[in-house]
PDB file of C-alpha atoms in Angstrom:
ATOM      1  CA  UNK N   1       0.000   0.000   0.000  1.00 42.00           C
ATOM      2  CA  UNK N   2       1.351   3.531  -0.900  1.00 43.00           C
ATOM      3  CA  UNK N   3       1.259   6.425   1.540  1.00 51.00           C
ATOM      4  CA  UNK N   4       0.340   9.824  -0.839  1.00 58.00           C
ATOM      5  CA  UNK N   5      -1.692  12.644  -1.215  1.00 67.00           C
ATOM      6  CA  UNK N   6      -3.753  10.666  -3.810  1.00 72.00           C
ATOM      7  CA  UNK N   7      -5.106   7.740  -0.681  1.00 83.00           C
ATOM      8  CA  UNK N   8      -5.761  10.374   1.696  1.00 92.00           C
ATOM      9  CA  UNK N   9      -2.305   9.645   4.253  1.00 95.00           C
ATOM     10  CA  UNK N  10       1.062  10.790   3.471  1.00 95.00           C
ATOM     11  CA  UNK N  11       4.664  11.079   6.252  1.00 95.00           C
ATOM     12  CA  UNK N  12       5.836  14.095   6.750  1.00 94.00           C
ATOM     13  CA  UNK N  13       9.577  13.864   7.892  1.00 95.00           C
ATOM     14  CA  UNK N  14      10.213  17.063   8.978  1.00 96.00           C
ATOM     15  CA  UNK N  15       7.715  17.952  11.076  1.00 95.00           C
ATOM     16  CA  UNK N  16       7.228  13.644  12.020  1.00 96.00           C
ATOM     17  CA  UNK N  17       4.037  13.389  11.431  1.00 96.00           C
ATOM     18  CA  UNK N  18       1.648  11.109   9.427  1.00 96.00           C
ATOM     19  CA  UNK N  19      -0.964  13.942   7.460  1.00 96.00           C
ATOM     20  CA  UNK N  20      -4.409  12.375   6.681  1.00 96.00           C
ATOM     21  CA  UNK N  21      -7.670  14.073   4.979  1.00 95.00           C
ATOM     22  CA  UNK N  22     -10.823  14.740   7.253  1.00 94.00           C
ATOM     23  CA  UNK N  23     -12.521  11.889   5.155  1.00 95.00           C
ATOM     24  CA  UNK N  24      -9.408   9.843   5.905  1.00 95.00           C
ATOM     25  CA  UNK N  25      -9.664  10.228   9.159  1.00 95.00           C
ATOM     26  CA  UNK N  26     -13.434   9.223   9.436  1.00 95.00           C
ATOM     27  CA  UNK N  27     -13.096   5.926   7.244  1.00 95.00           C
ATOM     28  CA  UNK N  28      -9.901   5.095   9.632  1.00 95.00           C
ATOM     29  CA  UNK N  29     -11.921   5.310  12.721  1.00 94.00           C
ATOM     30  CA  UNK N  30     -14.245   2.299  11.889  1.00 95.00           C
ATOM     31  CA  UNK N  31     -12.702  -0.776  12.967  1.00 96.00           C
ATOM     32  CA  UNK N  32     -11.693  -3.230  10.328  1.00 95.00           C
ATOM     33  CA  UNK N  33     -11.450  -0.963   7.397  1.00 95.00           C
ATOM     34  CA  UNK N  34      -8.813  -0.372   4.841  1.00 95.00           C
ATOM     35  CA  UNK N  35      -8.046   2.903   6.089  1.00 95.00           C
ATOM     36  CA  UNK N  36      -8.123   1.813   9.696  1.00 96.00           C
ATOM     37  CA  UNK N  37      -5.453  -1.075   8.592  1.00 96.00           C
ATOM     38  CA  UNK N  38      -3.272   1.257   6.366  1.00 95.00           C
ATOM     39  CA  UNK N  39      -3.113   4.197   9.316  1.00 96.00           C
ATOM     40  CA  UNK N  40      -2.245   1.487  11.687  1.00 96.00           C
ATOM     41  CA  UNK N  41       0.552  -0.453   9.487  1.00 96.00           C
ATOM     42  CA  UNK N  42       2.052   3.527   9.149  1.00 96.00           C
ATOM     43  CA  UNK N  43       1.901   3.877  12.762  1.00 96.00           C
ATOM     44  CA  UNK N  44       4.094   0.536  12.906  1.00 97.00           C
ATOM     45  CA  UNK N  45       6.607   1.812  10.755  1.00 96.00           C
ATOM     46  CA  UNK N  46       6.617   5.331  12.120  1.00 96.00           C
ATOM     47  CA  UNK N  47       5.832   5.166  16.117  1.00 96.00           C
ATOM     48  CA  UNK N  48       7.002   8.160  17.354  1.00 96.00           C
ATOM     49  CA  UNK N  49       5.136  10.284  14.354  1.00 97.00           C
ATOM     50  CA  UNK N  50       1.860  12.147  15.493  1.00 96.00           C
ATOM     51  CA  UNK N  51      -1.109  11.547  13.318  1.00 96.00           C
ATOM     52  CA  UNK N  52      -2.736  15.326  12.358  1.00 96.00           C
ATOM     53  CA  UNK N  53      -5.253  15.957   9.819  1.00 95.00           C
ATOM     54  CA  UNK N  54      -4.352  18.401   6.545  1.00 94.00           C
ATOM     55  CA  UNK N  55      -5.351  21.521   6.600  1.00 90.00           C
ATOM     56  CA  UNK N  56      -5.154  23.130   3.005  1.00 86.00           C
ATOM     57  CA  UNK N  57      -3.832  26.713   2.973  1.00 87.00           C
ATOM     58  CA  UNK N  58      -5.961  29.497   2.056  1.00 84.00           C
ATOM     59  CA  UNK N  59      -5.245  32.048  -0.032  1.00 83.00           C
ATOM     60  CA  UNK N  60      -6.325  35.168   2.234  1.00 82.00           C
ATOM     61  CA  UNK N  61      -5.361  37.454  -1.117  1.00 83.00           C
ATOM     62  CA  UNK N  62      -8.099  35.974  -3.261  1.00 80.00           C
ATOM     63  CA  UNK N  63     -10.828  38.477  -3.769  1.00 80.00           C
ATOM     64  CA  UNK N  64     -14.165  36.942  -3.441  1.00 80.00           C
ATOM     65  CA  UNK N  65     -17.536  38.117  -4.337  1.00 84.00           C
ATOM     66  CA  UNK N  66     -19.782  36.431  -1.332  1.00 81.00           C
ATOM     67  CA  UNK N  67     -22.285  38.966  -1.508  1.00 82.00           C
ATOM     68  CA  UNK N  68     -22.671  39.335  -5.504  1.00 90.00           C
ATOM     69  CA  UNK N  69     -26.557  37.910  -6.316  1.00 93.00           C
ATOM     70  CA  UNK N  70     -27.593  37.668  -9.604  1.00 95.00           C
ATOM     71  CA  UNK N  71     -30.080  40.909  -7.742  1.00 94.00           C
ATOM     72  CA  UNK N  72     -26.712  43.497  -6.854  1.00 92.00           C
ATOM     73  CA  UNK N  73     -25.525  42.987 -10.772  1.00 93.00           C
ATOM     74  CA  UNK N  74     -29.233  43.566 -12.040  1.00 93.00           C
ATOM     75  CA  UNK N  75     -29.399  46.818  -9.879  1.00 92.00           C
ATOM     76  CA  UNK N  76     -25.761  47.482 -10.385  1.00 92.00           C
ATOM     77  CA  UNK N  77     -25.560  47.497 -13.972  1.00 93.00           C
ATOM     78  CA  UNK N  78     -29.255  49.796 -13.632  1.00 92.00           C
ATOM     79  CA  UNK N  79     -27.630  52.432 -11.439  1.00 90.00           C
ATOM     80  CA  UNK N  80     -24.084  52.361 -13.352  1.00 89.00           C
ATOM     81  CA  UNK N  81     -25.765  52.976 -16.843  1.00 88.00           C
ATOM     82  CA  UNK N  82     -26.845  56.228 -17.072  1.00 86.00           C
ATOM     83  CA  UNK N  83     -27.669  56.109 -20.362  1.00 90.00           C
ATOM     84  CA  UNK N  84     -31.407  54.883 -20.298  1.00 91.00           C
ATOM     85  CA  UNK N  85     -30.645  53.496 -24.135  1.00 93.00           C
ATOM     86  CA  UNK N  86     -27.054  51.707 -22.369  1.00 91.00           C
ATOM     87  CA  UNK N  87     -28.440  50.692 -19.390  1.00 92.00           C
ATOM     88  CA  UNK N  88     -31.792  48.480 -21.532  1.00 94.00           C
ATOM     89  CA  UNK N  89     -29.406  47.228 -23.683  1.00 94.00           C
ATOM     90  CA  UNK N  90     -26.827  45.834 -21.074  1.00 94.00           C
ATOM     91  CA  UNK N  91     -30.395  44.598 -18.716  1.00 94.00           C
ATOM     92  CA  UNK N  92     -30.982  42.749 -21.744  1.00 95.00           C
ATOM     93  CA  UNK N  93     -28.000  41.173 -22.293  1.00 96.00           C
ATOM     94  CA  UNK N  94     -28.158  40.374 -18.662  1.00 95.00           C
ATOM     95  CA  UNK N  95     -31.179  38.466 -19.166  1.00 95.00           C
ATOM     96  CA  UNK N  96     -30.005  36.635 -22.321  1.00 96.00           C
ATOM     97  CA  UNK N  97     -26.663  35.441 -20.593  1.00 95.00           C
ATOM     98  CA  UNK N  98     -28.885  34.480 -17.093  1.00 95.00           C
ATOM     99  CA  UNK N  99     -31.332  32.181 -19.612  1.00 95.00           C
ATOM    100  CA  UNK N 100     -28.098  31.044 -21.495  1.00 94.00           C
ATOM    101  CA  UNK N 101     -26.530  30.213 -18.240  1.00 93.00           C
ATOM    102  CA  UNK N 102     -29.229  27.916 -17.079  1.00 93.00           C
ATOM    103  CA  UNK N 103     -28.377  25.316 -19.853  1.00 91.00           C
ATOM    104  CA  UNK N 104     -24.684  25.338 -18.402  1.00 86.00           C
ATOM    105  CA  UNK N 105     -23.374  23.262 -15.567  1.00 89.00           C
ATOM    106  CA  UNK N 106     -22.640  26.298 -13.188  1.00 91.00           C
ATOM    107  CA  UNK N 107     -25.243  28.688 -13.976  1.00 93.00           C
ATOM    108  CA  UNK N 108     -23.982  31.024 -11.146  1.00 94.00           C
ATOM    109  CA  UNK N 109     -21.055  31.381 -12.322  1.00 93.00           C
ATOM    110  CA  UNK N 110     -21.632  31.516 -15.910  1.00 94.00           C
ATOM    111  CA  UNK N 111     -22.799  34.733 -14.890  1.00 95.00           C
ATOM    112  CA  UNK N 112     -20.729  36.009 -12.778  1.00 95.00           C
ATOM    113  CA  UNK N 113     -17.656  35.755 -15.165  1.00 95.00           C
ATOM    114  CA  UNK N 114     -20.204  37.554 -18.053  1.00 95.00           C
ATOM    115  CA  UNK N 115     -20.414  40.372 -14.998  1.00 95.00           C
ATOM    116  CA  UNK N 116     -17.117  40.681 -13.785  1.00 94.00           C
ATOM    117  CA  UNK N 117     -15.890  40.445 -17.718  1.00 95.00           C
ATOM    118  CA  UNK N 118     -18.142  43.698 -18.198  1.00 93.00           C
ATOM    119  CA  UNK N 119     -17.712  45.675 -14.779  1.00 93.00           C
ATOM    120  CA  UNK N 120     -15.418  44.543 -12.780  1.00 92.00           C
ATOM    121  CA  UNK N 121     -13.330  47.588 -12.426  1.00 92.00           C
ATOM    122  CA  UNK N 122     -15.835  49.501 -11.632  1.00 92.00           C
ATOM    123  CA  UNK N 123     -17.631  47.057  -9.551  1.00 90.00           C
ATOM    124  CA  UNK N 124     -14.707  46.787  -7.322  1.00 90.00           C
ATOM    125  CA  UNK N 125     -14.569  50.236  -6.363  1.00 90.00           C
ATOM    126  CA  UNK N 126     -18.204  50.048  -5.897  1.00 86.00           C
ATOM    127  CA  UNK N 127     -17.574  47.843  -3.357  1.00 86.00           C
ATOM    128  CA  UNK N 128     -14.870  49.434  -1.661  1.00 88.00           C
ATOM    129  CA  UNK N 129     -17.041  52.649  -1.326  1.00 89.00           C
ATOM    130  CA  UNK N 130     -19.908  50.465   0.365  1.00 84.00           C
ATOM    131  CA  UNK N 131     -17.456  48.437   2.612  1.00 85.00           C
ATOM    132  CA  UNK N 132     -15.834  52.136   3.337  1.00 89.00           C
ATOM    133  CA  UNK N 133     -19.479  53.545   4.120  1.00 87.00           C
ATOM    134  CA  UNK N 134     -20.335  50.861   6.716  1.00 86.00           C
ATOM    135  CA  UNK N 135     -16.979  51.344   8.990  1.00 85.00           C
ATOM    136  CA  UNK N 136     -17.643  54.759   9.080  1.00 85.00           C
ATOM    137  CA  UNK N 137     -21.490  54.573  10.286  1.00 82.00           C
ATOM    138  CA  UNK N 138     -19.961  51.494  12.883  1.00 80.00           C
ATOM    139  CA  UNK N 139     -17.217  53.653  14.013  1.00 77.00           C
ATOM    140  CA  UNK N 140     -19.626  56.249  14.294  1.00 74.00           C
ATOM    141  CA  UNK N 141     -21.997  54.188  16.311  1.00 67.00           C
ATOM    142  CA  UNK N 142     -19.441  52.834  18.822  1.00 65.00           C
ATOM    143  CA  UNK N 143     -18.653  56.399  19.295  1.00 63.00           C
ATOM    144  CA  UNK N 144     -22.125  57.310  20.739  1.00 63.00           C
ATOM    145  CA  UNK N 145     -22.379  53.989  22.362  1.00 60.00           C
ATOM    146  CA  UNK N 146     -19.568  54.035  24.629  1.00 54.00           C
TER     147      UNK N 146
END
């Protein structure tokens, strides 16, 4: 039996331990398993390692859109185009690529890309302004609260 990434338990010699996924870990808890027999035949051949589970890194850089519903790019792209002959135009295609997006795999996102393809410059710094806006009125209120 190997020990890699790819079967869920891998050594780590530096740091002495034996790394195993969270799904790993469940499947080696039952008794009589193959997991439970491969985690114990490592902890034969490694005794003094500590079994830990992996914990992938996050990337704290990546800039997520949590809050982005296919409602904030309808009204976004309505208050952004000021144009009345713009902003119909870009609602339609809007609708087009949300009906196009429901015969793809990951509708969401379909759209999202379309959005962020089109706006997200602007969107961004959108944002920013909001997120700026709502520290101010919570800094505000902690000052008349304390």
């Amino acid at each position: 039996m190997t020990t890699n990434k790819k079967n869920g338990a891998w050594y780590n010699y530096i740091n002495k331990t034996i790394v195993v996924t969270k799904n790993f870990m469940v499947l080696a808890g039952q008794f009589g398993t193959p997991e439970f027999h491969q985690l114990m035949d490592m902890r034969s051949k490694q005794p003094t390692f500590i079994v830990v589970e992996y914990k992938p890194e996050r990337n704290t850089k990546k800039k997520t859109y949590g809050k982005l519903t296919y409602e904030t790019m309808a009204k976004f792209i309505a208050n952004y185009e000021t144009d009345e002959k713009n902003r119909k135009t870009m609602l339609a295609e809007f609708d087009t690529v949300q009906k196009i997006s429901k015969t793809q795999k990951g509708a969401y996102i379909f759209v999202k890309k379309w959005f962020l393809g089109k706006y997200k410059e602007v969107f961004d710094a959108w944002q920013e302004e909001q997120d700026a806006k709502k520290r101010e009125e919570q800094d505000a209120h902690l000052l008349y609260t304390v």
